[in-house]
Structure formats: C-alpha cells, structure tokens
mmCIF file of C-alpha atoms in Angstrom:
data_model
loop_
_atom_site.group_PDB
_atom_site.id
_atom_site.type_symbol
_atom_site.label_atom_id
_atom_site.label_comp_id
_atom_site.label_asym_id
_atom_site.label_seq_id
_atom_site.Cartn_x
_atom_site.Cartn_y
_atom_site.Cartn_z
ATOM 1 C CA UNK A 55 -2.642 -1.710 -12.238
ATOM 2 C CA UNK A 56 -5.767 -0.797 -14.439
ATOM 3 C CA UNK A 57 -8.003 -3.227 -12.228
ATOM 4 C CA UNK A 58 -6.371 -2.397 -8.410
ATOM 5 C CA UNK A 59 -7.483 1.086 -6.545
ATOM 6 C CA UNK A 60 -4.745 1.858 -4.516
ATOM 7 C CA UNK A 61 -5.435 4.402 -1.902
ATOM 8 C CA UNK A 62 -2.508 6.033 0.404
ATOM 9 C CA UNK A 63 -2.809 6.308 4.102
ATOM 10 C CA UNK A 64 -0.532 7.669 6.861
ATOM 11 C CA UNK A 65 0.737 5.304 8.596
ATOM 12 C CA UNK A 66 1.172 7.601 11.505
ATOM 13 C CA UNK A 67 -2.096 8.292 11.301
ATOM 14 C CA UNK A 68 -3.049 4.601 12.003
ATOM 15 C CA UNK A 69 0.230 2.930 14.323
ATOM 16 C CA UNK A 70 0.706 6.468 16.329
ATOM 17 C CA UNK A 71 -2.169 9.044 16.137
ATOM 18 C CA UNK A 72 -5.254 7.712 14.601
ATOM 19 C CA UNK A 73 -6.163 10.722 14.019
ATOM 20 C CA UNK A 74 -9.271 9.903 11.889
ATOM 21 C CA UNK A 75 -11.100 9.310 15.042
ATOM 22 C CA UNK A 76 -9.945 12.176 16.816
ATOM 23 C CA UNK A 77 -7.501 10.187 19.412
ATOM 24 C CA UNK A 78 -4.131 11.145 20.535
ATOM 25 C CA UNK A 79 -0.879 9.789 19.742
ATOM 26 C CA UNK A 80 -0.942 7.523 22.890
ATOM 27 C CA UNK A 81 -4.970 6.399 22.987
ATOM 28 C CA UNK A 82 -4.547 5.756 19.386
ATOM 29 C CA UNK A 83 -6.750 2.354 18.363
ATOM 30 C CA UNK A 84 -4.166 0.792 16.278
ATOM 31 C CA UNK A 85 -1.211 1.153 17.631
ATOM 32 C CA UNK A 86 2.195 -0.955 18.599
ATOM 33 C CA UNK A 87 1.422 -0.519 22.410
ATOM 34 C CA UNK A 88 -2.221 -1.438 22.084
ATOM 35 C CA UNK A 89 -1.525 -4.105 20.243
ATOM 36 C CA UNK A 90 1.439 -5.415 22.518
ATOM 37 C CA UNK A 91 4.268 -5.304 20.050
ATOM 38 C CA UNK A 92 7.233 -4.073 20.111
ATOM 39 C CA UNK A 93 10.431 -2.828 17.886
ATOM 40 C CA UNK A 94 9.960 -0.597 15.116
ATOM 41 C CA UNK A 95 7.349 -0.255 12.857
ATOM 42 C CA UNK A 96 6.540 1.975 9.835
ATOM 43 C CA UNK A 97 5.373 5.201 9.969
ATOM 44 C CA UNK A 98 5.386 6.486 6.373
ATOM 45 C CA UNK A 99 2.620 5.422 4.050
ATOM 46 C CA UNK A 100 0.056 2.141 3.555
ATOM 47 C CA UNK A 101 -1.416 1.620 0.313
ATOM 48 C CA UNK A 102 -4.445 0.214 0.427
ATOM 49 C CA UNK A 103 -5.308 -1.707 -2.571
ATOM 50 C CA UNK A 104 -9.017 -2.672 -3.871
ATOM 51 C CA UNK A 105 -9.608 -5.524 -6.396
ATOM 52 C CA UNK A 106 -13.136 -6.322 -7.771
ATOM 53 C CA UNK A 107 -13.068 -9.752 -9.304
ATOM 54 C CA UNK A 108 -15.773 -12.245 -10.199
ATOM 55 C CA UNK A 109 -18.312 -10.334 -7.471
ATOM 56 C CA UNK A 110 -15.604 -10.518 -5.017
ATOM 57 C CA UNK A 111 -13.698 -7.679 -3.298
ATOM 58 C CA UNK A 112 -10.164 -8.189 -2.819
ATOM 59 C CA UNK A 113 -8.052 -5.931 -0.205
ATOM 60 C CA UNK A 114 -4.506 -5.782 0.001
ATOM 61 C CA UNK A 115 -2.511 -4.009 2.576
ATOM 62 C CA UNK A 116 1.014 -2.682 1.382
ATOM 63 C CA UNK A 117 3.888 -0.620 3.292
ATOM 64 C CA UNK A 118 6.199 1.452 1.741
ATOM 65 C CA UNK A 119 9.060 3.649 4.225
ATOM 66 C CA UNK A 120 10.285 6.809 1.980
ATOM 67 C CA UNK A 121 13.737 7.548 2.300
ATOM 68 C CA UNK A 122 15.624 10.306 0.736
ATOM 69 C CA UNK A 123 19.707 10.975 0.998
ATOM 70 C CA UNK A 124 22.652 9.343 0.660
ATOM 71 C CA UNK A 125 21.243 6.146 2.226
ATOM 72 C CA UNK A 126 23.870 3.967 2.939
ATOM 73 C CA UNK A 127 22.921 0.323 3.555
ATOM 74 C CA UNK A 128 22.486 0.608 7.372
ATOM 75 C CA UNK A 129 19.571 2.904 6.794
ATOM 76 C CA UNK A 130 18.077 0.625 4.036
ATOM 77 C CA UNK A 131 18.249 -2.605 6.240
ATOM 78 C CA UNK A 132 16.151 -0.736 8.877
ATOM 79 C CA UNK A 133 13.521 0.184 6.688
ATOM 80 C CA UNK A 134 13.427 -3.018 5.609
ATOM 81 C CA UNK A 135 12.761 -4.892 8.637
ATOM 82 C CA UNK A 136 10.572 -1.670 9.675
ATOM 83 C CA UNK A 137 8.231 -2.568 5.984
ATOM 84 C CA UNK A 138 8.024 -6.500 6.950
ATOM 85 C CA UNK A 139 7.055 -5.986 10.769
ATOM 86 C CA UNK A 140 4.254 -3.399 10.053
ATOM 87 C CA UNK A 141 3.107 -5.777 7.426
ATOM 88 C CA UNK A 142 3.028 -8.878 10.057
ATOM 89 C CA UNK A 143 1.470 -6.436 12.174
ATOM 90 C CA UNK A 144 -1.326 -5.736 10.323
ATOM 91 C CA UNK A 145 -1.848 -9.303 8.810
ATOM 92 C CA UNK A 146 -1.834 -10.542 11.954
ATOM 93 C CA UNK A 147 -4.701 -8.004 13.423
ATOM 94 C CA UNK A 148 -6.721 -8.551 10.593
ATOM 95 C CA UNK A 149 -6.670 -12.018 9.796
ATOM 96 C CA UNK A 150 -6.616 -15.536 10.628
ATOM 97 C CA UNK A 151 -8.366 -16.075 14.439
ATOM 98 C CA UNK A 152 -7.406 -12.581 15.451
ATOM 99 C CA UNK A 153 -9.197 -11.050 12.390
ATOM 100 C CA UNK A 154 -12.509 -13.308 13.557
ATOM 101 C CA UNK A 155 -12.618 -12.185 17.140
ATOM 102 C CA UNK A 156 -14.720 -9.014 17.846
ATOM 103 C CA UNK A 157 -11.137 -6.928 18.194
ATOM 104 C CA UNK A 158 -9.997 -7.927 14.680
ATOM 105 C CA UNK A 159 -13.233 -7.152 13.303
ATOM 106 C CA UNK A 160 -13.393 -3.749 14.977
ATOM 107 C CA UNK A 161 -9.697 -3.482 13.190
ATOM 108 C CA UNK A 162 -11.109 -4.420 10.266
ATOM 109 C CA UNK A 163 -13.735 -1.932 9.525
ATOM 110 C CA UNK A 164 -11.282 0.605 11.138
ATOM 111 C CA UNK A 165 -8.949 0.343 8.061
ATOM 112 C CA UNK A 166 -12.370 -0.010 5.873
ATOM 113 C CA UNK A 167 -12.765 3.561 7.042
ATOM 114 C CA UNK A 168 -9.778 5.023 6.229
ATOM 115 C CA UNK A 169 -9.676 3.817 2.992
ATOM 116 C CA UNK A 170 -13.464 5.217 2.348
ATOM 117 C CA UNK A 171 -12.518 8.657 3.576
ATOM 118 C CA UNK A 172 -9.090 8.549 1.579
ATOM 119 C CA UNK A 173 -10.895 7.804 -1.099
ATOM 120 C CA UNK A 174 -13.221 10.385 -0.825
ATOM 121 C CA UNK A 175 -10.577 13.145 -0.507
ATOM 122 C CA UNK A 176 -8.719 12.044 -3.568
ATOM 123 C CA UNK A 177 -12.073 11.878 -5.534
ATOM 124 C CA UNK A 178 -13.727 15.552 -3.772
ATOM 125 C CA UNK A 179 -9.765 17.136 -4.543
ATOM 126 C CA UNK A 180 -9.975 15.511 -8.009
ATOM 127 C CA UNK A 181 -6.662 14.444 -7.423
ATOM 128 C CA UNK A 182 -6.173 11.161 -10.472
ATOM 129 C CA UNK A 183 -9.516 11.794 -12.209
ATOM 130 C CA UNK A 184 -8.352 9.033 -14.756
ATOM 131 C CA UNK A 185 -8.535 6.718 -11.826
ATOM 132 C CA UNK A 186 -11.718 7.336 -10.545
ATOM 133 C CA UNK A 187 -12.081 7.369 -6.598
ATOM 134 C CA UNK A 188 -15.594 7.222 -6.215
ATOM 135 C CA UNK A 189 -16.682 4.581 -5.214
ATOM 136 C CA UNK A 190 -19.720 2.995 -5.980
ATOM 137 C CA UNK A 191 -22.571 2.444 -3.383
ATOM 138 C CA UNK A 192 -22.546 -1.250 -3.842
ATOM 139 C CA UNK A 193 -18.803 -1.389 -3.309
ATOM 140 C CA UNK A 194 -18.892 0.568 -0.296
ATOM 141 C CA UNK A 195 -21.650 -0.994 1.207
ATOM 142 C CA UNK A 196 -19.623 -4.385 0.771
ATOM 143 C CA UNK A 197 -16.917 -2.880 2.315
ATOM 144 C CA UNK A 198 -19.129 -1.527 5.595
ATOM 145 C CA UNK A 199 -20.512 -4.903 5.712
ATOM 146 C CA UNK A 200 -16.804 -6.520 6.546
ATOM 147 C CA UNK A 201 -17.654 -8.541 2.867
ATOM 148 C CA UNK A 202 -14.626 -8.707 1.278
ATOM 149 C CA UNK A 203 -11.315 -10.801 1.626
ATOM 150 C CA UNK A 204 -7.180 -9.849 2.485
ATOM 151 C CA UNK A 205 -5.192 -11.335 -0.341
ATOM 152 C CA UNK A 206 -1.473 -11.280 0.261
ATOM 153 C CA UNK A 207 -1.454 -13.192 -3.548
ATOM 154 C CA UNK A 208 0.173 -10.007 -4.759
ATOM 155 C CA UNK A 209 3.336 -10.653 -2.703
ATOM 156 C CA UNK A 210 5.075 -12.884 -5.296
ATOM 157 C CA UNK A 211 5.390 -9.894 -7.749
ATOM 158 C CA UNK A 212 5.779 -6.450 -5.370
ATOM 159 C CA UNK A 213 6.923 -7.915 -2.077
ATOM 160 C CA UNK A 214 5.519 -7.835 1.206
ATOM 161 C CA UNK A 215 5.955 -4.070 0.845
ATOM 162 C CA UNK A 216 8.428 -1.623 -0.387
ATOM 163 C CA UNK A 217 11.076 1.048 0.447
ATOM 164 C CA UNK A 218 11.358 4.241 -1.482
ATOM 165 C CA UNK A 219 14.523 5.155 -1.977
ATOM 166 C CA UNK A 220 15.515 8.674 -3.431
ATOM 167 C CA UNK A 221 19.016 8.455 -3.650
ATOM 168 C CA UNK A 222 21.572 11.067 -3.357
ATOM 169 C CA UNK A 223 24.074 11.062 -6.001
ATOM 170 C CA UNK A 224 22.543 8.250 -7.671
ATOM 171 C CA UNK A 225 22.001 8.757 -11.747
ATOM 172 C CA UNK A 226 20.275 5.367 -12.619
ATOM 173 C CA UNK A 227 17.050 3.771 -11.307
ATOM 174 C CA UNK A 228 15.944 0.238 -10.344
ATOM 175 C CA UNK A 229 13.716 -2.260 -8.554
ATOM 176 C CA UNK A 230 14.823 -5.301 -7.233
ATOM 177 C CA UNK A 231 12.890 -7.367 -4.259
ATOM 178 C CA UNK A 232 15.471 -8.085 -1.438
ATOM 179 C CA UNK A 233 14.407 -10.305 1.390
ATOM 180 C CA UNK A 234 10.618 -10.077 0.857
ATOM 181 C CA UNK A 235 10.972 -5.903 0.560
ATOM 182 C CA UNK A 236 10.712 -3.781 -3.109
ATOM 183 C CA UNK A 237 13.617 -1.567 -3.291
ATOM 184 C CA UNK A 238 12.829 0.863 -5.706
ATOM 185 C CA UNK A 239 15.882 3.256 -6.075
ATOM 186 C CA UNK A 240 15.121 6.315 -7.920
ATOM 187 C CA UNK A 241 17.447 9.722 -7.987
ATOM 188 C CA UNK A 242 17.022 12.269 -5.025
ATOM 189 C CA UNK A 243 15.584 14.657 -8.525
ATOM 190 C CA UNK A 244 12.702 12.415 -8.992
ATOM 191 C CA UNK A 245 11.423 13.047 -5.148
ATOM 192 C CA UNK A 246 11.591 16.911 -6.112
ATOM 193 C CA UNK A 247 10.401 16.484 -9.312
ATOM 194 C CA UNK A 248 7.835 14.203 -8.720
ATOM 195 C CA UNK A 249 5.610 15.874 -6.275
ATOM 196 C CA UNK A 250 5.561 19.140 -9.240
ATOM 197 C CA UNK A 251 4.475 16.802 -11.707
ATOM 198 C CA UNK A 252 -0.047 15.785 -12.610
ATOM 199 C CA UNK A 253 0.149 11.648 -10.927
ATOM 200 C CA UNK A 254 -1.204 10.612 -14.757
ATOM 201 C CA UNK A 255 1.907 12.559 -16.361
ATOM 202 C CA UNK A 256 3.755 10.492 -13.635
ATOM 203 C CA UNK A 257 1.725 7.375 -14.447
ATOM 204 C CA UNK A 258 2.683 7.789 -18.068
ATOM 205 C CA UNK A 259 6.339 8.252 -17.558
ATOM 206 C CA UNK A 260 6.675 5.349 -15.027
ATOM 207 C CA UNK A 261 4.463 3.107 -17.290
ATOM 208 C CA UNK A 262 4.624 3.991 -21.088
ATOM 209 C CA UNK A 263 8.376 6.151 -21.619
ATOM 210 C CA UNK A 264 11.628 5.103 -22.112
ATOM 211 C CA UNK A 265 13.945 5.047 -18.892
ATOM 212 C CA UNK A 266 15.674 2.651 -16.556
ATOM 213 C CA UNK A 267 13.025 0.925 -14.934
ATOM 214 C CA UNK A 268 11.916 -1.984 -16.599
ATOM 215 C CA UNK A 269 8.231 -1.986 -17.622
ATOM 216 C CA UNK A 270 7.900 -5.804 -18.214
ATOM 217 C CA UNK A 271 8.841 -6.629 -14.196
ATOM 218 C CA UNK A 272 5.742 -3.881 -12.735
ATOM 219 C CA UNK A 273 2.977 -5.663 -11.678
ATOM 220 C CA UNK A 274 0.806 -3.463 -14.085
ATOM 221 C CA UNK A 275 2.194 -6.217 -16.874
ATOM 222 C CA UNK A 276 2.821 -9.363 -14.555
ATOM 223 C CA UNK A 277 -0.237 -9.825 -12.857
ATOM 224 C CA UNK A 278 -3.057 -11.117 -14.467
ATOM 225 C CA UNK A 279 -6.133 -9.802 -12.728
ATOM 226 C CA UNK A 280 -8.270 -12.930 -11.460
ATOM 227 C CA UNK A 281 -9.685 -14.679 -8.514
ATOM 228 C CA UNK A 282 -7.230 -17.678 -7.386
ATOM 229 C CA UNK A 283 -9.534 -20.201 -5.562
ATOM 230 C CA UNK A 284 -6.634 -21.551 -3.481
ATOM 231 C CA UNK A 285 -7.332 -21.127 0.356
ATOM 232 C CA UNK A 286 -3.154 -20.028 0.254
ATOM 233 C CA UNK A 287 -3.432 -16.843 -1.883
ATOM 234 C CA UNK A 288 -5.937 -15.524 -0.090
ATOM 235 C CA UNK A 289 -6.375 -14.609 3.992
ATOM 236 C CA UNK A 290 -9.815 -14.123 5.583
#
C-alpha cells in the first residue's frame, strides 16, 4: 500500500530469542513462557505496518508462517491456528489493560524498537529505495514516545494474518481468507524465483502485470487510506 510502511521482523527473534537485546532463547522478553501461554505460536515473520494519517500514527501488527512443499491440508490448518494465536498473543500484550500496565508498555516500545532498527537496516542496505525506510525524526520520536495507536481496522481486507504457501506442483496462484487467515498460494518457482528478483520488480509484477492473482481484491486497491474515528477499528 503506497501510504503503509511495512517492515519484516523475525518472529523468532521476538517469541524465542530476542535477540535484539542480546538475550537467549530461554530469557528472551517476549516470549510464550514469559508470557504464560501455551500451544504453538509463529515463528516465521511479523510485518510491522506504519500508517501516518491526519497527524496520527497508526501500527498494525501482522503474521505470516512461510511454507514451502507439497503442503497438504494438515500442514496448512496448523499454520493457521499458529498465525491467529501469535496474533492474539501480541494484541493481547499490547493492548487493552495489559497494553496500559507498565509490562505492556515495556512490550510496547520493545516492538517500537525493532521496527526502528529494521527499518534502519532496510534503509542503510538500500534494500526498496522506492519505499523509503528512513524515517523521519518526528515520526520516530512519536514512536519512542509510545504516541501512536494499534489498529486491527485492516483485518476486514488481509486477515488477522497470513500463510505463505509455495506450493509444490501447483501451476496457478490465489488468495482467499479462510477462517480469519490469508492463504496466499503461489508455485514452489515463485519462492526460488522470488528471492533472485529487485522487491520493486516484484512489487511491479504482483501489483501492475498480468497473472492469476487478482489485483482488485489486494488491499493496495481496497483500502482507502483514512483515520476511522470509531473506538472499534482501532485498539489503544
């Protein structure tokens, strides 16, 4: 989306090493045990996305489990309920009571961090130029400053998160939201072929050419980029 900086993050990073802070996989901050969960969780990648509307910064937190093979449905079911818990999971931390108590807050600027030094690696490596990743002082200051709200308002047209699912054998692609979860199915060639390819040739591709995914359903085209007033689209 032209107006949303999404940022990637390991999520092993955050729910099992938390490595940013130089902690090992057991005294990591945020993870399952600390947190007193239990089940599985994610461990692939969180996007991070950053909306700037009407003076306002918007965050919104968004799993997505990789999965390439045959991947019969078993597989895909378990990913599935592996994308909603970490997204509960972090909702939950971050928000509502939890996310006004000193822990959530600590939580808080903990995932503020990793998306500032994400974003500074993508911007230093000039990894998407077109997108810009530097942030601007005033931005980041916000950000420090816990300013800024979690908006889950993008659920209704990506899902709660998403699985990505390179497909063995597979020669079409599609994206359909199942249960809450975006399952993008793309061919076991376009997880090869993809991480060869510049992200704006991929941007292009995905975006502007002709193929199976339909360009009128991506968010980049659904959602109109605004601030809803409504205490329900939007989680402090």
């Amino acid at each position: 989306h032209p107006n949303i900086l999404w940022v990637p993050i390991s999520l092993e990073e955050i729910l099992r090493v938390a490595g940013a802070v130089g902690l090992s996989q057991s005294d990591g901050v945020f993870t399952a045990k600390n947190l007193g969960v239990k089940g599985v969780h994610s461990d692939d990648l969180l996007l991070i996305g950053l909306e700037e509307t009407e003076g306002k910064l918007l965050l919104y937190f968004y799993p997505v489990e990789v999965k390439i093979g045959i991947n019969p449905n078993s597989v895909l079911q378990k990913a599935r309920i592996q994308v909603i818990k970490t997204k509960n999971l972090i909702l939950n931390s971050l928000t509502g009571e939890m996310g006004e108590s000193f822990e959530g807050r600590f939580y808080r600027n903990f995932f503020v961090q990793l998306f500032l030094a994400n974003a500074r690696m993508l911007h230093n490596n000039d990894f998407w130029n077109e997108k810009n990743f530097g942030l601007p002082d005033a931005t980041i200051e916000k950000l420090l400053k816990d300013d800024f709200v979690i908006s889950n308002k993008l659920s209704e047209f990506i899902g709660e998160g998403a699985i990505l699912s390179f497909q063995k054998g597979a020669f079409y692609r599609s994206a359909v939201i199942e249960d809450d979860v975006l399952l993008l199915n793309l061919t076991e060639d376009d997880g090869f072929r993809g991480m060869s390819q510049p992200v704006e040739k991929m941007r292009k591709w995905i975006q502007e050419e002709n193929h199976d995914l339909i360009k009128e359903d991506m968010l980049s085209r659904q959602y109109k980029s605004k601030l809803i007033e409504t205490s329900t689209e939007e989680v402090k």
